[in-house]
Amino acid sequence: MHQVRTTCPYCGVGCGVVADIADGIMTSVDGDREHPANFGRLCVKGSALHETLGEPGRLTRPRVDGREVDWDAALDTVAERLTATRQAHGDEAVAAYLSGQLLTEDYYVANKLFKGFLGTPHLDTNSRLCMASAVAGYKRSFGADAVPSNYEDLEEAELVVLVGSNLAWNHPVIYQRLRTAKARNPLMRVVVIDPRVTDSCEIADLYLGLAPGSDARLFNGLLAFMADKGRLDRVYLEGHADGLDEALAAAREGDASVEAVAAAREGDASVEAVAIDCDLDPEALQTFYYWFASQLHVVTLYSQGINQSSSGTDKCNAIINCHLAGGKIGLPGAGPFSITGQPNAMGGREVGGLANQLAAHMDYDTPGALDRVTRFWATESLTPTLPEGPGHKAVALFEAIERGEVQALWVMATNPAVSLPEANRVRAALAKCPLVIVSECMANTDLIAYADIVLPASSWSEKDGTVTNSERCISRQRGMLPPPGEARHDWWIISQVAKRLGYGEAFDYSHPAEIFDEHARLSGFENDAAARGKGFRLFDISGLAGLDRDGYDALAPIQWPVNAAAPKGTARLFEDGRFATPSGRARLLPVRPRGPAQALDDTRPLRLNTGRVRDQWHTMTRTGRAPRLMNHRAEPFIEVHPEDALAAGLGDQQLARLSGADGDYLGRVRLAKGQRRGEVFVPMHWTDQFSKRARMGGLLSAHLDPFSGQPESKHGAVALDPLQLCWEATLLVAADLTAEAAWRDEATYWSRIPLAHGERWQLAGGETDKGAADLDDWLARLSAWLPVAPTLWCSDPTSGRLRAAGVADGRLRWWLMVGPPAELPGLSWLDERLAEAARGDCLTDDARRRLLAGCASGEADAGPLVCSCHQVGQKSIVAAIQDGDASVEALGARLACGTQCGSCIPELKSLIEESA
Ligand SMILES: Nc1nc2c(c(=O)[nH]1)N[C@H]1C(S)=C(S)[C@@H](COP(=O)(O)OP(=O)(O)OC[C@H]3O[C@@H](n4cnc5c(=O)[nH]c(N)nc54)[C@H](O)[C@@H]3O)O[C@H]1N2
Ligand SMILES: Nc1nc2c(c(=O)[nH]1)N[C@H]1C(S)=C(S)[C@@H](COP(=O)(O)OP(=O)(O)OC[C@H]3O[C@@H](n4cnc5c(=O)[nH]c(N)nc54)[C@H](O)[C@@H]3O)O[C@H]1N2
Ligand code: SF4
Ligand SMILES: [Mo]
């Protein structure tokens, strides 16, 4: 057995991971105690990494037009078809759509090929849906896309403001660090600003449940408050920042567009007026304003509740304004901190992966950039030359495909068929596009159905490269296992295509270390700190240029800039009050708040909020493979305020339909008191691979921020209605019987939930059927669905309940219960019977009886998983609380829940509260 240090491939915290490898298999993972992001901690997704690996479900062979081919044929075809498209329709008919989940080296090579050699500006990334507004906001204020703060600043702050971030679920290790710091420093305060009560509120001293989209008004109000109370830092402003007067004038203008406002309040920035516009209690708002205004050490941490908005850039600047105005930046424990989502969102920004960027923090309009990059890449003699201006941003790119202007698209490591707004329209555009190339690790994704050419990529644990986390820290991901089948590294695939296009010399890489070296050299190329405004870039890692393979392999985590002036990296930016603008001074921006772009009306009266759940990662291609991550939220859901549910005729756990601009969504209602009235929340994770119709991308119209082009994914408009159903059923099937899944076609609703030894399907249907009580109907249905006919069954026609099982050679093959899932007997007990069957063991007589009768009370289903680390379900926890264990510590002592990664502690606390 040996150990390899690497970096987690999920969120932007960028935790160091130590993986144990034995006989070519990763047997376990642990947090790296020496990594500065996590110091040994991991969250539940990180600690389940080894459970998501393995060949089943992976793409292992290249495919062209549905046929498996060898690599030579696949690469030749890519090159031929790209060339044909360019010849027929011009260079700009070719485009790429990349991802913050590519490694920096993959990203660099793709950007170089498309922008540098194919001469098309149309290369964008899913960071457009994620960080684009934060990038634009930083650039407008600081002159560079640079996150000033770091994780330690969060721990050292006296006030931490979480705005539009559910840190507890989405950056769990940083949340745990903050929680620990707060326990150590009783004076530290935490404020959560989010329309929805989230688990992050567990450590909040103050929660502001504002009207969706009203954040700019709130921070404008704060700026006016600081001015009114004499809390501006005049000395800092004089020395280091411009634009206060304009920003303050705009802040005082008030706002008439936020939807909670009944009457326009032009010219009123009093706390009361702002509170009305944001639909907040004035006293609570005033408290926040006092805390912020009177405290120097404030970190405002913001994420998608700010960025994913049609005025996201302005919202970022409204926050940054307050920090600049109070001098709360460039100090330990202070700064406006945009936390990144994807593991390498930051690396993508560094190489220039956004369509408005060229390379290495140079934009098209950066003085001298085009010429400099042309010389660095030695493309002077090429036709075409480098594009001269920005390309299409993500949403516009798919519109260009729809119009037929872009005829060839190469997608790498992202799933636009799910994650873009108007996802059904995106699908139609993809279906129409003459050439769609998809580089992907997994065999079944919604996007692959639209691909003409499928290229199998290596994945985490197989590939080598670097990622940059939220605090500008560059860490190594290290390869330790061979890719399955013929899967290859992304950088290799791109370089091979480049060679076939005739650019062999410029893409003659044999290892990612060489690419990293080139990237590091470009960052420092003609990058003179003395020449601010004349091509100076803050992003400079020239100090890492020239690393040989061993040096690269041994690279320890380090924060950029890394150069001659800062050979050990830079923990915090702007400590000297010098910014990256031509004048060296930061800018406050005038912000005029705008509410959500999507209007509500009688047909779609509810505000749609979308986001993440604790145990899933995006489209679930990896986390969906770990059964223990599937049970926290097993099915697609809709969180609704109890009174809105009542008005719609819906109860908890009932199935319902949301109808939106571009499609609908079927999910199970979760009554949520923390949800505001008139608003619903759905997860972004489910795809056609896991449920019949639960893709949130089809609910949203594309409303874009004018500066960043980022779509407004947080403020849709929907209608909520019950699903009219006659039956609901739970079907458990052995893994080898799931391929056909004939029950899919008959169900109005289905959800697939992988188990350790098979699959669980939640089914519902019969909108026009006569119902579930008829036993003959069910037996016929089951015989049509499954190769093993029902062998055991029992039914209660009066209540419409049925239990049945298929047993072959004495072994359990499937099990069915008609009735709502709330009545499930022990799922893990049933899964264990499937495990027995897989081992060839027969059912005992006792087990046969229990299959029909349900389980003894001790084995009843433990309910939805709360603690994923120790597999503790909600029902067991509630039982323990009722038994007297009414504290997190007591529950931990009895059931072990909450004792490992700590992510479920907020949920434990709310269960204790609810039970009380
Ligand atoms: N478990 C898990 N963790 C992840 C990911 C994942 O898929 N799963 N993805 C990663 C990625 S790529 C990203 S970008 C990050 C995202 O991390 P977050 O930004 O924390 O994630 P979201 O859940 O999308 O949205 C955050 C919050 O914004 C709130 N919000 C909605 N509208 C508004 C508003 O108008 N104002 C305010 N103030 N808040 C609002 C939502 O209610 C939600 O609680 O997470 C990363 N971490
Ligand atoms: N409504 C709504 N929409 C949203 C959001 C929201 O909050 N609400 N959030 C947005 C945000 S912030 C984000 S980041 C996006 C995320 O959305 P996507 O990027 O579309 O989702 P992922 O599932 O992360 O897609 C990554 C794909 O790359 C594959 N992959 C993984 N590693 C590799 C690799 O090394 N190489 C290759 N070639 N493939 C690989 C995975 O199997 C997966 O299919 O969604 C956005 N869309
Ligand atoms: S916090 Fe993020 S980076 Fe750390 S283990 Fe969890 S998912 Fe991975
Ligand atoms: Mo993201």
Tab-separated table of C-alpha atoms and ligand atoms in Angstrom, residues 8 10-15 42-43 45-46 171-173, ligand 3:
chain	number	residue	atom	x	y	z
A	8	CYS	CA	-10.168	17.235	-3.959
A	10	TYR	CA	-15.126	19.132	-5.997
A	11	CYS	CA	-15.539	22.546	-4.505
A	12	GLY	CA	-13.429	25.675	-4.575
A	13	VAL	CA	-12.167	25.166	-1.014
A	14	GLY	CA	-9.524	22.977	-2.640
A	15	CYS	CA	-8.817	20.575	0.210
A	42	LEU	CA	-12.695	16.673	4.634
A	43	CYS	CA	-16.410	17.015	4.081
A	45	LYS	CA	-18.240	14.437	-0.501
A	46	GLY	CA	-14.477	14.508	-0.142
A	171	HIS	CA	-17.940	24.936	1.191
A	172	PRO	CA	-18.252	22.702	4.241
A	173	VAL	CA	-14.628	22.704	5.305
B	3	SF4	S1	-14.930	21.116	1.274
B	3	SF4	FE1	-14.875	21.032	-0.976
B	3	SF4	S2	-12.713	20.632	-1.488
B	3	SF4	FE2	-13.009	20.147	0.700
B	3	SF4	S3	-13.456	17.949	0.768
B	3	SF4	FE3	-15.440	19.014	0.659
B	3	SF4	S4	-15.923	19.131	-1.528
B	3	SF4	FE4	-13.736	18.632	-1.366
